[in-house]
Every structure is written in C-alpha cells, then in structure tokens.
mmCIF file with all atom_site columns, C-alpha atoms and ligand atoms in Angstrom:
data_model
loop_
_atom_site.group_PDB
_atom_site.id
_atom_site.type_symbol
_atom_site.label_atom_id
_atom_site.label_alt_id
_atom_site.label_comp_id
_atom_site.label_asym_id
_atom_site.label_entity_id
_atom_site.label_seq_id
_atom_site.pdbx_PDB_ins_code
_atom_site.Cartn_x
_atom_site.Cartn_y
_atom_site.Cartn_z
_atom_site.occupancy
_atom_site.B_iso_or_equiv
_atom_site.pdbx_formal_charge
_atom_site.auth_seq_id
_atom_site.auth_comp_id
_atom_site.auth_asym_id
_atom_site.auth_atom_id
_atom_site.pdbx_PDB_model_num
ATOM   1   C  CA  . MET A 1 1   ? 142.018 102.761 123.509 1.00 50.00 ? 1385 MET A CA  1
ATOM   2   C  CA  . ASP A 1 2   ? 139.037 102.926 123.006 1.00 58.00 ? 1386 ASP A CA  1
ATOM   3   C  CA  . ASP A 1 3   ? 136.983 99.563  124.529 1.00 64.00 ? 1387 ASP A CA  1
ATOM   4   C  CA  . ALA A 1 4   ? 133.582 100.629 123.285 1.00 66.00 ? 1388 ALA A CA  1
ATOM   5   C  CA  . PRO A 1 5   ? 132.351 97.228  121.129 1.00 69.00 ? 1389 PRO A CA  1
ATOM   6   C  CA  . ALA A 1 6   ? 131.356 97.749  117.267 1.00 85.00 ? 1390 ALA A CA  1
ATOM   7   C  CA  . LEU A 1 7   ? 127.910 99.029  116.078 1.00 91.00 ? 1391 LEU A CA  1
ATOM   8   C  CA  . LEU A 1 8   ? 125.917 96.451  114.552 1.00 94.00 ? 1392 LEU A CA  1
ATOM   9   C  CA  . HIS A 1 9   ? 126.936 97.048  110.641 1.00 96.00 ? 1393 HIS A CA  1
ATOM   10  C  CA  . LEU A 1 10  ? 122.511 98.147  109.267 1.00 97.00 ? 1394 LEU A CA  1
ATOM   11  C  CA  . ALA A 1 11  ? 121.435 98.803  106.492 1.00 96.00 ? 1395 ALA A CA  1
ATOM   12  C  CA  . VAL A 1 12  ? 119.277 101.551 105.218 1.00 96.00 ? 1396 VAL A CA  1
ATOM   13  C  CA  . SER A 1 13  ? 116.989 98.840  103.992 1.00 93.00 ? 1397 SER A CA  1
ATOM   14  C  CA  . ASP A 1 14  ? 116.409 97.853  107.462 1.00 95.00 ? 1398 ASP A CA  1
ATOM   15  C  CA  . VAL A 1 15  ? 115.336 100.854 108.598 1.00 96.00 ? 1399 VAL A CA  1
ATOM   16  C  CA  . ARG A 1 16  ? 112.301 100.573 106.309 1.00 94.00 ? 1400 ARG A CA  1
ATOM   17  C  CA  . GLN A 1 17  ? 111.542 97.357  106.916 1.00 93.00 ? 1401 GLN A CA  1
ATOM   18  C  CA  . HIS A 1 18  ? 111.707 98.117  110.953 1.00 96.00 ? 1402 HIS A CA  1
ATOM   19  C  CA  . VAL A 1 19  ? 109.612 101.100 110.606 1.00 96.00 ? 1403 VAL A CA  1
ATOM   20  C  CA  . TYR A 1 20  ? 107.058 98.617  108.031 1.00 95.00 ? 1404 TYR A CA  1
ATOM   21  C  CA  . CYS A 1 21  ? 107.208 95.695  111.387 1.00 96.00 ? 1405 CYS A CA  1
ATOM   22  C  CA  . PRO A 1 22  ? 109.984 95.870  114.218 1.00 96.00 ? 1406 PRO A CA  1
ATOM   23  C  CA  . ARG A 1 23  ? 110.116 91.563  113.742 1.00 95.00 ? 1407 ARG A CA  1
ATOM   24  C  CA  . ILE A 1 24  ? 111.877 91.708  109.798 1.00 92.00 ? 1408 ILE A CA  1
ATOM   25  C  CA  . PRO A 1 25  ? 114.835 93.229  110.884 1.00 93.00 ? 1409 PRO A CA  1
ATOM   26  C  CA  . TYR A 1 26  ? 115.288 90.982  113.726 1.00 94.00 ? 1410 TYR A CA  1
ATOM   27  C  CA  . PHE A 1 27  ? 114.251 87.848  112.318 1.00 92.00 ? 1411 PHE A CA  1
ATOM   28  C  CA  . ARG A 1 28  ? 117.806 88.023  109.528 1.00 89.00 ? 1412 ARG A CA  1
ATOM   29  C  CA  . LEU A 1 29  ? 119.567 89.950  112.106 1.00 91.00 ? 1413 LEU A CA  1
ATOM   30  C  CA  . GLY A 1 30  ? 118.937 88.010  114.868 1.00 88.00 ? 1414 GLY A CA  1
ATOM   31  C  CA  . ALA A 1 31  ? 116.896 85.024  114.594 1.00 84.00 ? 1415 ALA A CA  1
ATOM   32  C  CA  . ARG A 1 32  ? 118.826 84.733  111.440 1.00 82.00 ? 1416 ARG A CA  1
ATOM   33  C  CA  . VAL A 1 33  ? 116.225 83.220  109.236 1.00 83.00 ? 1417 VAL A CA  1
ATOM   34  C  CA  . PRO A 1 34  ? 117.305 82.054  106.107 1.00 75.00 ? 1418 PRO A CA  1
ATOM   35  C  CA  . PHE A 1 35  ? 117.326 84.779  103.689 1.00 61.00 ? 1419 PHE A CA  1
ATOM   36  C  CA  . ARG A 1 36  ? 114.327 86.094  101.279 1.00 60.00 ? 1420 ARG A CA  1
ATOM   37  C  CA  . PHE A 1 37  ? 114.339 84.754  98.142  1.00 52.00 ? 1421 PHE A CA  1
ATOM   38  C  CA  . VAL A 1 38  ? 113.850 86.991  95.062  1.00 54.00 ? 1422 VAL A CA  1
ATOM   39  C  CA  . THR A 1 39  ? 110.359 86.358  93.315  1.00 52.00 ? 1423 THR A CA  1
ATOM   40  C  CA  . GLY A 1 40  ? 109.026 86.491  90.510  1.00 53.00 ? 1424 GLY A CA  1
ATOM   41  C  CA  . ALA A 1 41  ? 107.798 90.189  91.144  1.00 54.00 ? 1425 ALA A CA  1
ATOM   42  C  CA  . MET A 1 42  ? 110.478 91.346  91.853  1.00 60.00 ? 1426 MET A CA  1
ATOM   43  C  CA  . GLN A 1 43  ? 113.306 90.280  89.538  1.00 61.00 ? 1427 GLN A CA  1
ATOM   44  C  CA  . GLU A 1 44  ? 110.630 92.556  87.541  1.00 62.00 ? 1428 GLU A CA  1
ATOM   45  C  CA  . GLY A 1 45  ? 110.704 95.445  89.831  1.00 64.00 ? 1429 GLY A CA  1
ATOM   46  C  CA  . ILE A 1 46  ? 114.792 95.677  89.515  1.00 69.00 ? 1430 ILE A CA  1
ATOM   47  C  CA  . LEU A 1 47  ? 114.094 94.889  85.617  1.00 69.00 ? 1431 LEU A CA  1
ATOM   48  C  CA  . GLU A 1 48  ? 111.811 98.166  85.933  1.00 70.00 ? 1432 GLU A CA  1
ATOM   49  C  CA  . HIS A 1 49  ? 114.046 100.523 88.130  1.00 69.00 ? 1433 HIS A CA  1
ATOM   50  C  CA  . GLN A 1 50  ? 117.187 99.554  85.694  1.00 73.00 ? 1434 GLN A CA  1
ATOM   51  C  CA  . ARG A 1 51  ? 114.715 101.083 82.611  1.00 71.00 ? 1435 ARG A CA  1
ATOM   52  C  CA  . THR A 1 52  ? 114.108 103.945 84.524  1.00 74.00 ? 1436 THR A CA  1
ATOM   53  C  CA  . GLU A 1 53  ? 117.321 104.478 85.289  1.00 75.00 ? 1437 GLU A CA  1
ATOM   54  C  CA  . ALA A 1 54  ? 118.016 104.640 81.520  1.00 71.00 ? 1438 ALA A CA  1
ATOM   55  C  CA  . LEU A 1 55  ? 115.331 106.242 80.516  1.00 72.00 ? 1439 LEU A CA  1
ATOM   56  C  CA  . GLU A 1 56  ? 116.621 109.122 83.183  1.00 74.00 ? 1440 GLU A CA  1
ATOM   57  C  CA  . GLN A 1 57  ? 119.970 109.726 82.077  1.00 68.00 ? 1441 GLN A CA  1
ATOM   58  C  CA  . ARG A 1 58  ? 118.240 111.373 78.326  1.00 66.00 ? 1442 ARG A CA  1
ATOM   59  C  CA  . ARG A 1 59  ? 115.172 113.544 80.665  1.00 74.00 ? 1443 ARG A CA  1
ATOM   60  C  CA  . SER A 1 60  ? 115.692 116.551 82.146  1.00 78.00 ? 1444 SER A CA  1
ATOM   61  C  CA  . LEU A 1 61  ? 114.928 117.146 85.772  1.00 90.00 ? 1445 LEU A CA  1
ATOM   62  C  CA  . ARG A 1 62  ? 112.138 118.757 85.028  1.00 89.00 ? 1446 ARG A CA  1
ATOM   63  C  CA  . ALA A 1 63  ? 110.617 116.253 87.038  1.00 90.00 ? 1447 ALA A CA  1
ATOM   64  C  CA  . TYR A 1 64  ? 112.639 116.843 90.227  1.00 94.00 ? 1448 TYR A CA  1
ATOM   65  C  CA  . GLY A 1 65  ? 111.373 120.890 89.316  1.00 94.00 ? 1449 GLY A CA  1
ATOM   66  C  CA  . LEU A 1 66  ? 114.124 121.759 88.766  1.00 94.00 ? 1450 LEU A CA  1
ATOM   67  C  CA  . THR A 1 67  ? 117.288 123.537 86.267  1.00 92.00 ? 1451 THR A CA  1
ATOM   68  C  CA  . ASP A 1 68  ? 120.190 122.320 87.239  1.00 93.00 ? 1452 ASP A CA  1
ATOM   69  C  CA  . GLY A 1 69  ? 122.070 119.377 88.674  1.00 95.00 ? 1453 GLY A CA  1
ATOM   70  C  CA  . GLU A 1 70  ? 124.127 116.696 87.842  1.00 94.00 ? 1454 GLU A CA  1
ATOM   71  C  CA  . ARG A 1 71  ? 122.730 113.366 88.631  1.00 94.00 ? 1455 ARG A CA  1
ATOM   72  C  CA  . LEU A 1 72  ? 124.644 110.683 89.615  1.00 95.00 ? 1456 LEU A CA  1
ATOM   73  C  CA  . PHE A 1 73  ? 123.206 106.723 90.067  1.00 93.00 ? 1457 PHE A CA  1
ATOM   74  C  CA  . GLU A 1 74  ? 123.705 103.500 91.779  1.00 92.00 ? 1458 GLU A CA  1
ATOM   75  C  CA  . VAL A 1 75  ? 125.471 105.456 94.755  1.00 96.00 ? 1459 VAL A CA  1
ATOM   76  C  CA  . ARG A 1 76  ? 126.861 103.703 97.555  1.00 96.00 ? 1460 ARG A CA  1
ATOM   77  C  CA  . VAL A 1 77  ? 127.149 105.449 100.662 1.00 97.00 ? 1461 VAL A CA  1
ATOM   78  C  CA  . ARG A 1 78  ? 128.534 104.103 104.033 1.00 95.00 ? 1462 ARG A CA  1
ATOM   79  C  CA  . SER A 1 79  ? 129.295 105.862 106.815 1.00 94.00 ? 1463 SER A CA  1
ATOM   80  C  CA  . GLU A 1 80  ? 131.836 103.766 109.622 1.00 92.00 ? 1464 GLU A CA  1
ATOM   81  C  CA  . ARG A 1 81  ? 130.331 106.511 112.796 1.00 90.00 ? 1465 ARG A CA  1
ATOM   82  C  CA  . LEU A 1 82  ? 126.541 105.470 111.735 1.00 93.00 ? 1466 LEU A CA  1
ATOM   83  C  CA  . ALA A 1 83  ? 127.943 102.000 110.976 1.00 95.00 ? 1467 ALA A CA  1
ATOM   84  C  CA  . LEU A 1 84  ? 125.633 102.016 108.032 1.00 97.00 ? 1468 LEU A CA  1
ATOM   85  C  CA  . GLY A 1 85  ? 125.146 101.909 104.489 1.00 97.00 ? 1469 GLY A CA  1
ATOM   86  C  CA  . GLY A 1 86  ? 123.423 101.479 101.202 1.00 96.00 ? 1470 GLY A CA  1
ATOM   87  C  CA  . ARG A 1 87  ? 123.014 102.612 97.603  1.00 95.00 ? 1471 ARG A CA  1
ATOM   88  C  CA  . VAL A 1 88  ? 120.750 105.407 96.175  1.00 96.00 ? 1472 VAL A CA  1
ATOM   89  C  CA  . ASP A 1 89  ? 118.768 105.001 93.473  1.00 93.00 ? 1473 ASP A CA  1
ATOM   90  C  CA  . MET A 1 90  ? 119.529 108.179 92.320  1.00 95.00 ? 1474 MET A CA  1
ATOM   91  C  CA  . VAL A 1 91  ? 121.444 111.056 93.546  1.00 97.00 ? 1475 VAL A CA  1
ATOM   92  C  CA  . ILE A 1 92  ? 121.424 114.956 92.082  1.00 97.00 ? 1476 ILE A CA  1
ATOM   93  C  CA  . CYS A 1 93  ? 123.986 116.591 92.653  1.00 97.00 ? 1477 CYS A CA  1
ATOM   94  C  CA  . ARG A 1 94  ? 123.668 121.184 93.151  1.00 97.00 ? 1478 ARG A CA  1
ATOM   95  C  CA  . ALA A 1 95  ? 126.123 123.538 93.982  1.00 96.00 ? 1479 ALA A CA  1
ATOM   96  C  CA  . ALA A 1 96  ? 124.996 123.879 97.626  1.00 95.00 ? 1480 ALA A CA  1
ATOM   97  C  CA  . GLU A 1 97  ? 122.976 120.927 97.711  1.00 97.00 ? 1481 GLU A CA  1
ATOM   98  C  CA  . VAL A 1 98  ? 122.651 116.844 97.271  1.00 98.00 ? 1482 VAL A CA  1
ATOM   99  C  CA  . ILE A 1 99  ? 119.511 114.897 96.743  1.00 98.00 ? 1483 ILE A CA  1
ATOM   100 C  CA  . PRO A 1 100 ? 119.444 111.353 96.830  1.00 98.00 ? 1484 PRO A CA  1
ATOM   101 C  CA  . VAL A 1 101 ? 115.859 110.171 95.375  1.00 96.00 ? 1485 VAL A CA  1
ATOM   102 C  CA  . GLU A 1 102 ? 114.782 106.611 95.494  1.00 94.00 ? 1486 GLU A CA  1
ATOM   103 C  CA  . PHE A 1 103 ? 112.807 104.578 91.718  1.00 92.00 ? 1487 PHE A CA  1
ATOM   104 C  CA  . LYS A 1 104 ? 109.356 103.375 93.365  1.00 90.00 ? 1488 LYS A CA  1
ATOM   105 C  CA  . ASN A 1 105 ? 107.726 101.086 90.898  1.00 86.00 ? 1489 ASN A CA  1
ATOM   106 C  CA  . SER A 1 106 ? 104.103 100.870 92.350  1.00 86.00 ? 1490 SER A CA  1
ATOM   107 C  CA  . ARG A 1 107 ? 101.505 103.470 92.251  1.00 89.00 ? 1491 ARG A CA  1
ATOM   108 C  CA  . ALA A 1 108 ? 100.554 103.746 96.124  1.00 87.00 ? 1492 ALA A CA  1
ATOM   109 C  CA  . GLY A 1 109 ? 101.577 106.558 98.428  1.00 87.00 ? 1493 GLY A CA  1
ATOM   110 C  CA  . LEU A 1 110 ? 104.511 106.739 100.408 1.00 91.00 ? 1494 LEU A CA  1
ATOM   111 C  CA  . GLY A 1 111 ? 104.320 104.928 103.425 1.00 92.00 ? 1495 GLY A CA  1
ATOM   112 C  CA  . LEU A 1 112 ? 106.200 106.131 106.318 1.00 95.00 ? 1496 LEU A CA  1
ATOM   113 C  CA  . HIS A 1 113 ? 109.317 103.513 105.892 1.00 94.00 ? 1497 HIS A CA  1
ATOM   114 C  CA  . HIS A 1 114 ? 109.669 105.023 102.986 1.00 94.00 ? 1498 HIS A CA  1
ATOM   115 C  CA  . LYS A 1 115 ? 110.139 108.518 104.089 1.00 96.00 ? 1499 LYS A CA  1
ATOM   116 C  CA  . TYR A 1 116 ? 111.867 107.353 107.096 1.00 97.00 ? 1500 TYR A CA  1
ATOM   117 C  CA  . GLN A 1 117 ? 114.563 105.126 104.168 1.00 96.00 ? 1501 GLN A CA  1
ATOM   118 C  CA  . LEU A 1 118 ? 115.093 108.237 102.722 1.00 97.00 ? 1502 LEU A CA  1
ATOM   119 C  CA  . THR A 1 119 ? 115.909 110.399 105.902 1.00 98.00 ? 1503 THR A CA  1
ATOM   120 C  CA  . ALA A 1 120 ? 118.630 107.491 106.581 1.00 98.00 ? 1504 ALA A CA  1
ATOM   121 C  CA  . TYR A 1 121 ? 119.873 108.344 102.514 1.00 98.00 ? 1505 TYR A CA  1
ATOM   122 C  CA  . ALA A 1 122 ? 119.645 111.645 103.729 1.00 98.00 ? 1506 ALA A CA  1
ATOM   123 C  CA  . THR A 1 123 ? 122.191 111.350 106.334 1.00 97.00 ? 1507 THR A CA  1
ATOM   124 C  CA  . LEU A 1 124 ? 124.520 109.032 104.317 1.00 98.00 ? 1508 LEU A CA  1
ATOM   125 C  CA  . VAL A 1 125 ? 124.719 111.377 101.304 1.00 97.00 ? 1509 VAL A CA  1
ATOM   126 C  CA  . GLU A 1 126 ? 125.313 114.537 103.342 1.00 96.00 ? 1510 GLU A CA  1
ATOM   127 C  CA  . ASP A 1 127 ? 127.967 112.341 104.959 1.00 95.00 ? 1511 ASP A CA  1
ATOM   128 C  CA  . HIS A 1 128 ? 129.637 110.970 101.559 1.00 95.00 ? 1512 HIS A CA  1
ATOM   129 C  CA  . PHE A 1 129 ? 129.313 114.518 99.294  1.00 96.00 ? 1513 PHE A CA  1
ATOM   130 C  CA  . GLY A 1 130 ? 129.992 116.830 102.168 1.00 96.00 ? 1514 GLY A CA  1
ATOM   131 C  CA  . LEU A 1 131 ? 126.487 119.264 101.316 1.00 97.00 ? 1515 LEU A CA  1
ATOM   132 C  CA  . PRO A 1 132 ? 123.369 119.403 103.393 1.00 97.00 ? 1516 PRO A CA  1
ATOM   133 C  CA  . VAL A 1 133 ? 120.260 117.576 102.573 1.00 98.00 ? 1517 VAL A CA  1
ATOM   134 C  CA  . ARG A 1 134 ? 117.016 119.208 102.829 1.00 97.00 ? 1518 ARG A CA  1
ATOM   135 C  CA  . ARG A 1 135 ? 114.543 117.324 100.532 1.00 98.00 ? 1519 ARG A CA  1
ATOM   136 C  CA  . ALA A 1 136 ? 114.753 113.752 99.055  1.00 98.00 ? 1520 ALA A CA  1
ATOM   137 C  CA  . PHE A 1 137 ? 112.262 112.947 96.440  1.00 97.00 ? 1521 PHE A CA  1
ATOM   138 C  CA  . VAL A 1 138 ? 110.936 109.404 95.298  1.00 95.00 ? 1522 VAL A CA  1
ATOM   139 C  CA  . TYR A 1 139 ? 110.491 108.536 91.360  1.00 93.00 ? 1523 TYR A CA  1
ATOM   140 C  CA  . PHE A 1 140 ? 107.130 106.817 90.921  1.00 92.00 ? 1524 PHE A CA  1
ATOM   141 C  CA  . ILE A 1 141 ? 107.987 104.807 88.102  1.00 87.00 ? 1525 ILE A CA  1
ATOM   142 C  CA  . PRO A 1 142 ? 104.926 103.750 86.998  1.00 88.00 ? 1526 PRO A CA  1
ATOM   143 C  CA  . LEU A 1 143 ? 103.232 107.360 87.310  1.00 91.00 ? 1527 LEU A CA  1
ATOM   144 C  CA  . LYS A 1 144 ? 106.224 109.132 85.983  1.00 89.00 ? 1528 LYS A CA  1
ATOM   145 C  CA  . GLN A 1 145 ? 106.100 112.007 88.781  1.00 92.00 ? 1529 GLN A CA  1
ATOM   146 C  CA  . ALA A 1 146 ? 108.477 112.635 91.289  1.00 94.00 ? 1530 ALA A CA  1
ATOM   147 C  CA  . GLN A 1 147 ? 107.465 113.611 95.096  1.00 96.00 ? 1531 GLN A CA  1
ATOM   148 C  CA  . GLU A 1 148 ? 108.878 115.905 97.607  1.00 97.00 ? 1532 GLU A CA  1
ATOM   149 C  CA  . VAL A 1 149 ? 109.675 114.714 101.174 1.00 97.00 ? 1533 VAL A CA  1
ATOM   150 C  CA  . ALA A 1 150 ? 111.234 116.884 104.041 1.00 98.00 ? 1534 ALA A CA  1
ATOM   151 C  CA  . ILE A 1 151 ? 114.159 115.778 105.711 1.00 98.00 ? 1535 ILE A CA  1
ATOM   152 C  CA  . THR A 1 152 ? 113.179 117.595 108.941 1.00 98.00 ? 1536 THR A CA  1
ATOM   153 C  CA  . PRO A 1 153 ? 115.136 117.388 112.367 1.00 98.00 ? 1537 PRO A CA  1
ATOM   154 C  CA  . ALA A 1 154 ? 111.917 115.783 114.217 1.00 98.00 ? 1538 ALA A CA  1
ATOM   155 C  CA  . MET A 1 155 ? 113.215 112.404 110.184 1.00 97.00 ? 1539 MET A CA  1
ATOM   156 C  CA  . ARG A 1 156 ? 116.581 112.993 111.847 1.00 97.00 ? 1540 ARG A CA  1
ATOM   157 C  CA  . ALA A 1 157 ? 116.521 111.724 115.662 1.00 97.00 ? 1541 ALA A CA  1
ATOM   158 C  CA  . TYR A 1 158 ? 113.547 108.932 115.251 1.00 97.00 ? 1542 TYR A CA  1
ATOM   159 C  CA  . THR A 1 159 ? 115.920 107.788 111.753 1.00 97.00 ? 1543 THR A CA  1
ATOM   160 C  CA  . LYS A 1 160 ? 118.745 107.060 114.741 1.00 96.00 ? 1544 LYS A CA  1
ATOM   161 C  CA  . ARG A 1 161 ? 116.123 105.803 117.643 1.00 97.00 ? 1545 ARG A CA  1
ATOM   162 C  CA  . VAL A 1 162 ? 115.213 103.251 114.746 1.00 97.00 ? 1546 VAL A CA  1
ATOM   163 C  CA  . LEU A 1 163 ? 118.803 102.373 114.695 1.00 97.00 ? 1547 LEU A CA  1
ATOM   164 C  CA  . ASN A 1 164 ? 119.441 101.644 118.006 1.00 96.00 ? 1548 ASN A CA  1
ATOM   165 C  CA  . GLU A 1 165 ? 116.009 99.860  118.501 1.00 96.00 ? 1549 GLU A CA  1
ATOM   166 C  CA  . ILE A 1 166 ? 117.464 97.876  115.950 1.00 96.00 ? 1550 ILE A CA  1
ATOM   167 C  CA  . ARG A 1 167 ? 120.505 96.970  117.903 1.00 96.00 ? 1551 ARG A CA  1
ATOM   168 C  CA  . THR A 1 168 ? 119.228 96.813  120.894 1.00 94.00 ? 1552 THR A CA  1
ATOM   169 C  CA  . GLY A 1 169 ? 116.468 94.582  120.082 1.00 93.00 ? 1553 GLY A CA  1
ATOM   170 C  CA  . VAL A 1 170 ? 119.160 92.011  118.631 1.00 94.00 ? 1554 VAL A CA  1
ATOM   171 C  CA  . ALA A 1 171 ? 121.785 92.547  121.262 1.00 93.00 ? 1555 ALA A CA  1
ATOM   172 C  CA  . ARG A 1 172 ? 119.051 90.489  123.790 1.00 92.00 ? 1556 ARG A CA  1
ATOM   173 C  CA  . GLU A 1 173 ? 118.439 88.665  121.334 1.00 90.00 ? 1557 GLU A CA  1
ATOM   174 C  CA  . ARG A 1 174 ? 114.209 89.704  121.808 1.00 89.00 ? 1558 ARG A CA  1
ATOM   175 C  CA  . MET A 1 175 ? 111.562 89.089  119.527 1.00 91.00 ? 1559 MET A CA  1
ATOM   176 C  CA  . PRO A 1 176 ? 110.262 92.661  119.083 1.00 94.00 ? 1560 PRO A CA  1
ATOM   177 C  CA  . ALA A 1 177 ? 106.242 92.800  118.876 1.00 94.00 ? 1561 ALA A CA  1
ATOM   178 C  CA  . GLY A 1 178 ? 105.375 92.585  115.341 1.00 95.00 ? 1562 GLY A CA  1
ATOM   179 C  CA  . THR A 1 179 ? 102.901 95.737  113.598 1.00 95.00 ? 1563 THR A CA  1
ATOM   180 C  CA  . ARG A 1 180 ? 99.509  96.865  114.037 1.00 93.00 ? 1564 ARG A CA  1
ATOM   181 C  CA  . VAL A 1 181 ? 98.419  96.611  110.904 1.00 93.00 ? 1565 VAL A CA  1
ATOM   182 C  CA  . LEU A 1 182 ? 97.903  93.037  110.368 1.00 91.00 ? 1566 LEU A CA  1
ATOM   183 C  CA  . GLY A 1 183 ? 96.822  92.825  106.630 1.00 91.00 ? 1567 GLY A CA  1
ATOM   184 C  CA  . ARG A 1 184 ? 100.724 93.171  106.263 1.00 92.00 ? 1568 ARG A CA  1
ATOM   185 C  CA  . CYS A 1 185 ? 100.626 89.984  108.246 1.00 92.00 ? 1569 CYS A CA  1
ATOM   186 C  CA  . ARG A 1 186 ? 99.080  88.376  105.266 1.00 89.00 ? 1570 ARG A CA  1
ATOM   187 C  CA  . VAL A 1 187 ? 101.616 88.729  102.608 1.00 86.00 ? 1571 VAL A CA  1
ATOM   188 C  CA  . CYS A 1 188 ? 105.186 88.181  104.336 1.00 89.00 ? 1572 CYS A CA  1
ATOM   189 C  CA  . GLU A 1 189 ? 106.710 85.667  103.319 1.00 88.00 ? 1573 GLU A CA  1
ATOM   190 C  CA  . PHE A 1 190 ? 107.983 85.948  107.695 1.00 89.00 ? 1574 PHE A CA  1
ATOM   191 C  CA  . LEU A 1 191 ? 104.817 84.792  109.157 1.00 91.00 ? 1575 LEU A CA  1
ATOM   192 C  CA  . PRO A 1 192 ? 105.051 81.516  109.645 1.00 89.00 ? 1576 PRO A CA  1
ATOM   193 C  CA  . TYR A 1 193 ? 107.757 82.396  112.318 1.00 90.00 ? 1577 TYR A CA  1
ATOM   194 C  CA  . CYS A 1 194 ? 104.449 84.727  114.139 1.00 92.00 ? 1578 CYS A CA  1
ATOM   195 C  CA  . ASN A 1 195 ? 102.801 82.240  115.993 1.00 86.00 ? 1579 ASN A CA  1
ATOM   196 C  CA  . ASP A 1 196 ? 100.237 85.040  116.981 1.00 89.00 ? 1580 ASP A CA  1
ATOM   197 C  CA  . ARG A 1 197 ? 99.346  85.711  113.764 1.00 85.00 ? 1581 ARG A CA  1
ATOM   198 C  CA  . TRP A 1 198 ? 98.013  82.879  112.279 1.00 73.00 ? 1582 TRP A CA  1
HETATM 199 S  S1  . SF4 B 2 .   ? 103.769 88.315  109.557 1.00 86.68 ? 1389 SF4 B S1  1
HETATM 200 FE FE1 . SF4 B 2 .   ? 103.450 90.428  111.164 1.00 86.68 ? 1389 SF4 B FE1 1
HETATM 201 S  S2  . SF4 B 2 .   ? 103.750 90.308  112.625 1.00 86.68 ? 1389 SF4 B S2  1
HETATM 202 FE FE2 . SF4 B 2 .   ? 105.170 88.542  111.827 1.00 86.68 ? 1389 SF4 B FE2 1
HETATM 203 S  S3  . SF4 B 2 .   ? 107.042 89.927  110.721 1.00 86.68 ? 1389 SF4 B S3  1
HETATM 204 FE FE3 . SF4 B 2 .   ? 105.117 89.911  108.575 1.00 86.68 ? 1389 SF4 B FE3 1
HETATM 205 S  S4  . SF4 B 2 .   ? 104.632 91.733  108.988 1.00 86.68 ? 1389 SF4 B S4  1
HETATM 206 FE FE4 . SF4 B 2 .   ? 105.808 90.949  110.741 1.00 86.68 ? 1389 SF4 B FE4 1
#
C-alpha cells in the first residue's frame, strides 16, 4: 500500500503566478486570503477571448506558420500524476505533434511567467493527447500576431521545481519572499497583506 501523502492539486495559473510573485499562490492556497474579484477590465478580457475564439474558427493557421492541423478550443487538461490541471485556450493537433496556444489580450511582450505557464500546459497536453509538444504559441489579440515559444528540457525542469516550491511553501505555512520587481506591487490586490511593501 502506498502511504505517500497526496500531492496538493494545483492549477496551471498557480505556476504563472508563482513565477510572477511567489506570494500570490501562497496567499490563495496557504493563507487562504479571500479569492480575487472580477474587475471590469478582467470581464472585458474574458469577452475578448471569446470573440477571438469565434474568429479563430474561421481563420487559417497562417498566423502560426502552419498549413495543417485541427484546432480544439477551451481544452481542459488534467494530470493525476502531476496533480495539476488547467484549461488551454486552443490546441492545434497535427500528425506528429500537438501545440498549445494561449490568447493574450495585451501588446506587452511575453514575461517569464507566461513562458512557464505554457510549459506547464505543454506537459499536460502531451499527457492528454499522447503526442510530443515541442513548442507553444501565444496569440496577441490586439496585434493579431502569434509568437512561437520553444518548450525546452530546462523549462520543463524549472516548471517542476516551481510546482515543488509552491507545495513546500503551503505545507510549511511559510510566506515566501515577494517579487523583486517592485512595480508589480503597485497594482497588486494583495498589497494590503504585504507589510514589507508599503
Ligand atoms: S504586493 Fe508585491 S510582494 Fe505582495 S503579493 Fe503583490 S506582487 Fe507580491
């Protein structure tokens, strides 16, 4: 009989948030600070995602530099092995690969937190479809452009480390250090809980 404790189940968004600032998933999962509300801007972002999905269904795959592939939208993926789950905006299924795609309602370039979010999706999509993921795309909605991101072994290893760090922090009930990018704190809803930032 396996007596190993069950892994804390995490969402792919926890990976993105941890890379952005490790305190954010800790506040939600460890300190259980009340969950974030949906602002008008966030609601507009959700609607823009839906409009993009509707348009995507009529577009060719040219924005991704592809000539073939079947598109699936809002794909739920989950791995019991990794205790990780999420929902990918779009997956392109080809004969010898699958490609996760995230829609981003911004003109700003990709941050590391987005790249590791894509890597976590890549791992889940690979398990789900039983085909390799070598790359992912981010589709920038305002620019109508897609950017390819290679999914490397180093990125996969770091993503595993992130999952481990989140679970260890929650298990030890120890608030991690906050991001070094202080500009992020000015627009963070968790600022009232970070006494060392004001
Ligand atoms: S206020 Fe700054 S340190 Fe605190 S959770 Fe937000 S981003 Fe992280």
